[in-house]
mmCIF file of C-alpha atoms in Angstrom:
data_model
loop_
_atom_site.group_PDB
_atom_site.id
_atom_site.type_symbol
_atom_site.label_atom_id
_atom_site.label_comp_id
_atom_site.label_asym_id
_atom_site.label_seq_id
_atom_site.Cartn_x
_atom_site.Cartn_y
_atom_site.Cartn_z
ATOM 1 C CA UNK V 44 29.597 -31.347 9.746
ATOM 2 C CA UNK V 45 28.597 -31.998 6.139
ATOM 3 C CA UNK V 46 26.740 -28.686 6.046
ATOM 4 C CA UNK V 47 29.789 -26.828 7.415
ATOM 5 C CA UNK V 48 32.120 -28.377 4.861
ATOM 6 C CA UNK V 49 29.648 -27.559 2.112
ATOM 7 C CA UNK V 50 29.580 -23.913 3.206
ATOM 8 C CA UNK V 51 33.378 -23.697 3.307
ATOM 9 C CA UNK V 52 33.625 -25.294 -0.120
ATOM 10 C CA UNK V 53 31.073 -22.821 -1.459
ATOM 11 C CA UNK V 54 33.097 -19.916 -0.064
ATOM 12 C CA UNK V 55 36.260 -21.235 -1.703
ATOM 13 C CA UNK V 56 34.515 -21.502 -5.041
ATOM 14 C CA UNK V 57 33.176 -17.950 -4.729
ATOM 15 C CA UNK V 58 36.578 -16.661 -3.731
ATOM 16 C CA UNK V 59 38.312 -18.339 -6.650
ATOM 17 C CA UNK V 60 35.740 -17.036 -9.104
ATOM 18 C CA UNK V 61 35.993 -13.455 -7.826
ATOM 19 C CA UNK V 62 39.781 -13.279 -7.947
ATOM 20 C CA UNK V 63 40.980 -12.418 -11.491
ATOM 21 C CA UNK V 64 44.181 -13.933 -12.758
ATOM 22 C CA UNK V 65 47.247 -11.727 -13.014
ATOM 23 C CA UNK V 66 48.084 -10.404 -16.448
ATOM 24 C CA UNK V 67 50.600 -12.537 -18.296
ATOM 25 C CA UNK V 68 53.648 -11.370 -20.254
ATOM 26 C CA UNK V 69 51.794 -11.406 -23.557
ATOM 27 C CA UNK V 70 49.296 -8.958 -22.102
ATOM 28 C CA UNK V 71 51.925 -6.704 -20.518
ATOM 29 C CA UNK V 72 53.756 -6.617 -23.846
ATOM 30 C CA UNK V 73 50.547 -5.380 -25.432
ATOM 31 C CA UNK V 74 50.145 -2.773 -22.675
ATOM 32 C CA UNK V 75 53.676 -1.489 -23.199
ATOM 33 C CA UNK V 76 53.181 -1.315 -26.967
ATOM 34 C CA UNK V 77 49.925 0.629 -26.650
ATOM 35 C CA UNK V 78 51.322 3.051 -24.058
ATOM 36 C CA UNK V 79 54.419 3.714 -26.164
ATOM 37 C CA UNK V 80 52.193 4.931 -29.005
ATOM 38 C CA UNK V 81 49.909 6.909 -26.704
ATOM 39 C CA UNK V 82 52.809 8.732 -25.018
ATOM 40 C CA UNK V 83 54.454 10.099 -28.141
ATOM 41 C CA UNK V 84 53.346 13.663 -27.404
ATOM 42 C CA UNK V 85 53.851 13.518 -23.629
ATOM 43 C CA UNK V 86 57.047 14.822 -21.985
ATOM 44 C CA UNK V 87 59.609 12.391 -20.596
ATOM 45 C CA UNK V 88 60.254 12.382 -16.829
ATOM 46 C CA UNK V 89 62.877 14.910 -15.718
ATOM 47 C CA UNK V 90 65.651 12.392 -14.997
ATOM 48 C CA UNK V 91 65.119 10.735 -18.382
ATOM 49 C CA UNK V 92 65.492 14.146 -20.021
ATOM 50 C CA UNK V 93 68.710 14.774 -18.091
ATOM 51 C CA UNK V 94 70.060 11.417 -19.253
ATOM 52 C CA UNK V 95 69.230 12.169 -22.881
ATOM 53 C CA UNK V 96 70.574 15.715 -22.790
ATOM 54 C CA UNK V 97 73.792 15.351 -20.802
ATOM 55 C CA UNK V 98 74.634 11.647 -21.281
ATOM 56 C CA UNK V 99 76.413 11.648 -17.929
ATOM 57 C CA UNK V 100 75.869 9.050 -15.175
ATOM 58 C CA UNK V 101 77.063 11.611 -12.624
ATOM 59 C CA UNK V 102 74.502 14.225 -13.644
ATOM 60 C CA UNK V 103 71.778 11.568 -13.746
ATOM 61 C CA UNK V 104 72.727 10.617 -10.182
ATOM 62 C CA UNK V 105 72.522 14.225 -8.985
ATOM 63 C CA UNK V 106 69.253 14.779 -10.837
ATOM 64 C CA UNK V 107 67.827 11.637 -9.221
ATOM 65 C CA UNK V 108 68.705 13.050 -5.827
ATOM 66 C CA UNK V 109 67.013 16.351 -6.630
ATOM 67 C CA UNK V 110 63.897 14.577 -7.926
ATOM 68 C CA UNK V 111 63.109 12.850 -4.635
ATOM 69 C CA UNK V 112 59.898 14.286 -3.141
ATOM 70 C CA UNK V 113 59.890 16.908 -5.910
ATOM 71 C CA UNK V 114 57.752 17.407 -9.006
ATOM 72 C CA UNK V 115 59.340 17.159 -12.436
ATOM 73 C CA UNK V 116 58.491 20.749 -13.308
ATOM 74 C CA UNK V 117 60.717 21.790 -10.395
ATOM 75 C CA UNK V 118 63.422 19.125 -10.743
ATOM 76 C CA UNK V 119 64.464 19.808 -14.336
ATOM 77 C CA UNK V 120 65.005 23.600 -14.036
ATOM 78 C CA UNK V 121 66.861 23.098 -10.737
ATOM 79 C CA UNK V 122 69.093 20.464 -12.331
ATOM 80 C CA UNK V 123 69.874 22.712 -15.282
ATOM 81 C CA UNK V 124 70.716 25.683 -13.029
ATOM 82 C CA UNK V 125 73.077 23.544 -10.976
ATOM 83 C CA UNK V 126 74.722 21.870 -13.973
ATOM 84 C CA UNK V 127 75.327 25.245 -15.619
ATOM 85 C CA UNK V 128 77.409 26.082 -12.557
ATOM 86 C CA UNK V 129 79.167 22.710 -12.202
ATOM 87 C CA UNK V 130 78.851 19.488 -14.168
ATOM 88 C CA UNK V 131 81.746 17.390 -12.805
ATOM 89 C CA UNK V 132 82.538 15.854 -9.436
ATOM 90 C CA UNK V 133 85.498 18.162 -8.795
ATOM 91 C CA UNK V 134 83.574 21.166 -10.020
ATOM 92 C CA UNK V 135 80.633 20.385 -7.750
ATOM 93 C CA UNK V 136 82.886 20.110 -4.708
ATOM 94 C CA UNK V 137 84.185 23.609 -5.389
ATOM 95 C CA UNK V 138 80.703 25.100 -5.183
ATOM 96 C CA UNK V 139 79.822 26.005 -1.576
ATOM 97 C CA UNK V 140 76.885 24.136 -0.079
ATOM 98 C CA UNK V 141 75.151 27.464 0.529
ATOM 99 C CA UNK V 142 75.349 28.280 -3.184
ATOM 100 C CA UNK V 143 74.068 24.836 -4.177
ATOM 101 C CA UNK V 144 71.090 25.437 -1.884
ATOM 102 C CA UNK V 145 70.243 28.617 -3.762
ATOM 103 C CA UNK V 146 70.679 26.984 -7.161
ATOM 104 C CA UNK V 147 68.420 24.004 -6.455
ATOM 105 C CA UNK V 148 65.703 25.817 -4.484
ATOM 106 C CA UNK V 149 62.722 25.109 -4.376
ATOM 107 C CA UNK V 150 63.259 21.325 -4.650
ATOM 108 C CA UNK V 151 62.054 19.447 -1.597
ATOM 109 C CA UNK V 152 64.543 19.298 1.303
ATOM 110 C CA UNK V 153 66.939 21.476 -0.681
ATOM 111 C CA UNK V 154 69.225 22.162 2.289
ATOM 112 C CA UNK V 155 69.681 18.471 3.044
ATOM 113 C CA UNK V 156 70.145 17.657 -0.642
ATOM 114 C CA UNK V 157 72.823 20.340 -1.053
ATOM 115 C CA UNK V 158 74.863 18.754 1.733
ATOM 116 C CA UNK V 159 74.195 15.299 0.324
ATOM 117 C CA UNK V 160 75.542 16.328 -3.081
ATOM 118 C CA UNK V 161 78.887 17.181 -1.513
ATOM 119 C CA UNK V 162 78.911 13.938 0.470
ATOM 120 C CA UNK V 163 78.199 11.869 -2.638
ATOM 121 C CA UNK V 164 80.861 13.678 -4.656
ATOM 122 C CA UNK V 165 83.437 13.143 -1.943
ATOM 123 C CA UNK V 166 82.469 9.480 -1.683
ATOM 124 C CA UNK V 167 82.870 9.041 -5.435
ATOM 125 C CA UNK V 168 86.358 10.581 -5.269
ATOM 126 C CA UNK V 169 87.505 8.663 -2.228
ATOM 127 C CA UNK V 170 86.140 5.211 -3.032
ATOM 128 C CA UNK V 171 85.474 4.990 -6.750
ATOM 129 C CA UNK V 172 88.269 6.963 -8.375
ATOM 130 C CA UNK V 173 86.029 9.903 -9.217
ATOM 131 C CA UNK V 174 83.629 7.813 -11.281
ATOM 132 C CA UNK V 175 80.037 6.718 -10.769
ATOM 133 C CA UNK V 176 79.933 2.923 -10.335
ATOM 134 C CA UNK V 177 77.685 0.947 -12.654
ATOM 135 C CA UNK V 178 76.776 -1.779 -10.170
ATOM 136 C CA UNK V 179 73.767 -1.452 -7.889
ATOM 137 C CA UNK V 180 75.499 -2.782 -4.773
ATOM 138 C CA UNK V 181 78.237 -0.165 -5.095
ATOM 139 C CA UNK V 182 75.782 2.647 -5.765
ATOM 140 C CA UNK V 183 73.857 1.715 -2.633
ATOM 141 C CA UNK V 184 76.958 2.384 -0.508
ATOM 142 C CA UNK V 185 76.777 6.088 -1.362
ATOM 143 C CA UNK V 186 75.180 8.222 1.326
ATOM 144 C CA UNK V 187 71.572 9.021 0.459
ATOM 145 C CA UNK V 188 71.307 6.591 -2.476
ATOM 146 C CA UNK V 189 68.485 4.058 -2.214
ATOM 147 C CA UNK V 190 67.280 1.376 -4.605
ATOM 148 C CA UNK V 191 65.085 3.736 -6.618
ATOM 149 C CA UNK V 192 67.967 6.120 -7.314
ATOM 150 C CA UNK V 193 70.503 3.347 -7.908
ATOM 151 C CA UNK V 194 68.283 1.583 -10.442
ATOM 152 C CA UNK V 195 67.497 4.831 -12.236
ATOM 153 C CA UNK V 196 71.197 5.668 -12.550
ATOM 154 C CA UNK V 197 71.757 2.273 -14.150
ATOM 155 C CA UNK V 198 68.970 2.685 -16.702
ATOM 156 C CA UNK V 199 69.207 6.392 -17.527
ATOM 157 C CA UNK V 200 72.907 6.920 -16.850
ATOM 158 C CA UNK V 201 74.424 3.713 -18.181
ATOM 159 C CA UNK V 202 71.670 2.199 -20.315
ATOM 160 C CA UNK V 203 71.875 -1.011 -18.295
ATOM 161 C CA UNK V 204 68.812 -3.164 -17.561
ATOM 162 C CA UNK V 205 67.392 -2.413 -14.111
ATOM 163 C CA UNK V 206 63.966 -1.851 -12.615
ATOM 164 C CA UNK V 207 63.371 1.469 -10.919
ATOM 165 C CA UNK V 208 60.178 1.494 -8.894
ATOM 166 C CA UNK V 209 58.600 4.717 -7.700
ATOM 167 C CA UNK V 210 55.031 5.379 -6.614
ATOM 168 C CA UNK V 211 53.747 5.390 -10.210
ATOM 169 C CA UNK V 212 55.382 2.092 -11.179
ATOM 170 C CA UNK V 213 54.163 0.450 -7.982
ATOM 171 C CA UNK V 214 50.611 1.756 -8.340
ATOM 172 C CA UNK V 215 50.122 1.061 -12.044
ATOM 173 C CA UNK V 216 51.740 -2.386 -12.040
ATOM 174 C CA UNK V 217 49.257 -3.407 -9.340
ATOM 175 C CA UNK V 218 46.333 -1.503 -10.848
ATOM 176 C CA UNK V 219 46.821 -3.282 -14.142
ATOM 177 C CA UNK V 220 46.802 -6.614 -12.332
ATOM 178 C CA UNK V 221 50.259 -7.603 -13.574
ATOM 179 C CA UNK V 222 51.570 -8.181 -10.053
ATOM 180 C CA UNK V 223 50.162 -8.051 -6.538
ATOM 181 C CA UNK V 224 52.471 -6.377 -4.031
ATOM 182 C CA UNK V 225 52.221 -4.189 -0.950
ATOM 183 C CA UNK V 226 55.076 -1.716 -1.416
ATOM 184 C CA UNK V 227 57.655 -0.503 -3.966
ATOM 185 C CA UNK V 228 60.379 -2.802 -2.642
ATOM 186 C CA UNK V 229 58.188 -5.866 -3.168
ATOM 187 C CA UNK V 230 57.207 -4.515 -6.574
ATOM 188 C CA UNK V 231 60.817 -4.231 -7.736
ATOM 189 C CA UNK V 232 61.619 -7.842 -6.948
ATOM 190 C CA UNK V 233 58.296 -9.111 -8.312
ATOM 191 C CA UNK V 234 58.994 -7.316 -11.585
ATOM 192 C CA UNK V 235 62.551 -8.652 -11.672
ATOM 193 C CA UNK V 236 61.105 -12.156 -11.564
ATOM 194 C CA UNK V 237 58.271 -11.630 -14.045
ATOM 195 C CA UNK V 238 58.881 -8.743 -16.446
ATOM 196 C CA UNK V 239 60.940 -9.725 -19.538
ATOM 197 C CA UNK V 240 64.349 -8.032 -19.436
ATOM 198 C CA UNK V 241 63.771 -6.339 -22.797
ATOM 199 C CA UNK V 242 61.293 -3.980 -21.097
ATOM 200 C CA UNK V 243 63.300 -3.145 -17.979
ATOM 201 C CA UNK V 244 65.047 0.023 -19.134
ATOM 202 C CA UNK V 245 61.951 1.821 -20.446
ATOM 203 C CA UNK V 246 59.373 0.483 -17.961
ATOM 204 C CA UNK V 247 59.926 3.195 -15.354
ATOM 205 C CA UNK V 248 59.826 6.136 -17.760
ATOM 206 C CA UNK V 249 56.700 4.793 -19.446
ATOM 207 C CA UNK V 250 54.732 4.240 -16.258
ATOM 208 C CA UNK V 251 55.901 7.469 -14.643
ATOM 209 C CA UNK V 252 54.804 9.469 -17.688
ATOM 210 C CA UNK V 253 51.484 7.634 -17.850
ATOM 211 C CA UNK V 254 50.964 7.988 -14.118
ATOM 212 C CA UNK V 255 51.608 11.724 -14.165
ATOM 213 C CA UNK V 256 49.278 12.404 -17.068
ATOM 214 C CA UNK V 257 46.574 9.723 -17.296
ATOM 215 C CA UNK V 258 46.696 6.900 -14.743
ATOM 216 C CA UNK V 259 46.666 9.253 -11.768
ATOM 217 C CA UNK V 260 46.444 8.118 -8.133
ATOM 218 C CA UNK V 261 42.945 9.536 -7.692
ATOM 219 C CA UNK V 262 40.323 9.472 -10.449
ATOM 220 C CA UNK V 263 42.436 8.180 -13.347
ATOM 221 C CA UNK V 264 41.330 9.048 -16.868
ATOM 222 C CA UNK V 265 40.195 5.559 -17.823
ATOM 223 C CA UNK V 266 37.766 6.708 -20.537
ATOM 224 C CA UNK V 267 40.590 7.603 -22.946
ATOM 225 C CA UNK V 268 43.159 5.033 -21.795
ATOM 226 C CA UNK V 269 44.219 2.667 -24.610
ATOM 227 C CA UNK V 270 44.670 -0.236 -22.182
ATOM 228 C CA UNK V 271 41.301 0.117 -20.454
ATOM 229 C CA UNK V 272 40.085 -3.269 -21.709
ATOM 230 C CA UNK V 273 43.220 -5.034 -20.450
ATOM 231 C CA UNK V 274 43.563 -3.220 -17.122
ATOM 232 C CA UNK V 275 41.895 -4.795 -14.087
ATOM 233 C CA UNK V 276 41.552 -1.356 -12.450
ATOM 234 C CA UNK V 277 42.510 -2.721 -9.049
ATOM 235 C CA UNK V 278 41.869 -0.163 -6.332
ATOM 236 C CA UNK V 279 40.068 2.251 -8.645
ATOM 237 C CA UNK V 280 36.869 3.548 -7.062
ATOM 238 C CA UNK V 281 36.283 6.613 -9.207
ATOM 239 C CA UNK V 282 37.534 7.460 -12.680
ATOM 240 C CA UNK V 283 36.977 9.863 -15.538
#
């Protein structure tokens, strides 16, 4: 019995030693500061660019919809083509779904998204007086709007603190060792509890940009990453 307990105790000690502590908020503040400098010459994500250019929560919402399952280099031109044709709720409803399909092609699921645009516009007219709501619970009642889109509308459309979690934010937050979660939904609520509110608005755009250009899903470019010494590199098996 003594031998068994000794073995178990030894395993616990080994386990505790091998498990690194999560990064604290002082460390994540340093990460954010370093990435902000490193990203000066990198392009913003497409929805962030739409927010800066048009300053319209409605157009941010539509751009978010177009961006789902679509690369930024496709999303931004499609958004600009559509917004040149219609940039208001009433104007969008006057454009036939078939024409919207042509304008937004080749975004992913463009036929479904064209129909969804009309449904969202009609919902905004019928239930919100023709305005985009600035509360997440109300945004989530719109057909086709999930937490990722709702949070992004709040940050990029209204400049309100929210945490939008996509695949890049989920992956990098865990790779760094700041949190330990299994999916984007868990990541959002873990970040809400831990990440200081002053970083909420910019956190998504920073990690998306870094994830697209440096901290890639497979073989990230760790050799030139300014946070290499802070990052725990969780899940990284090969890097450059």
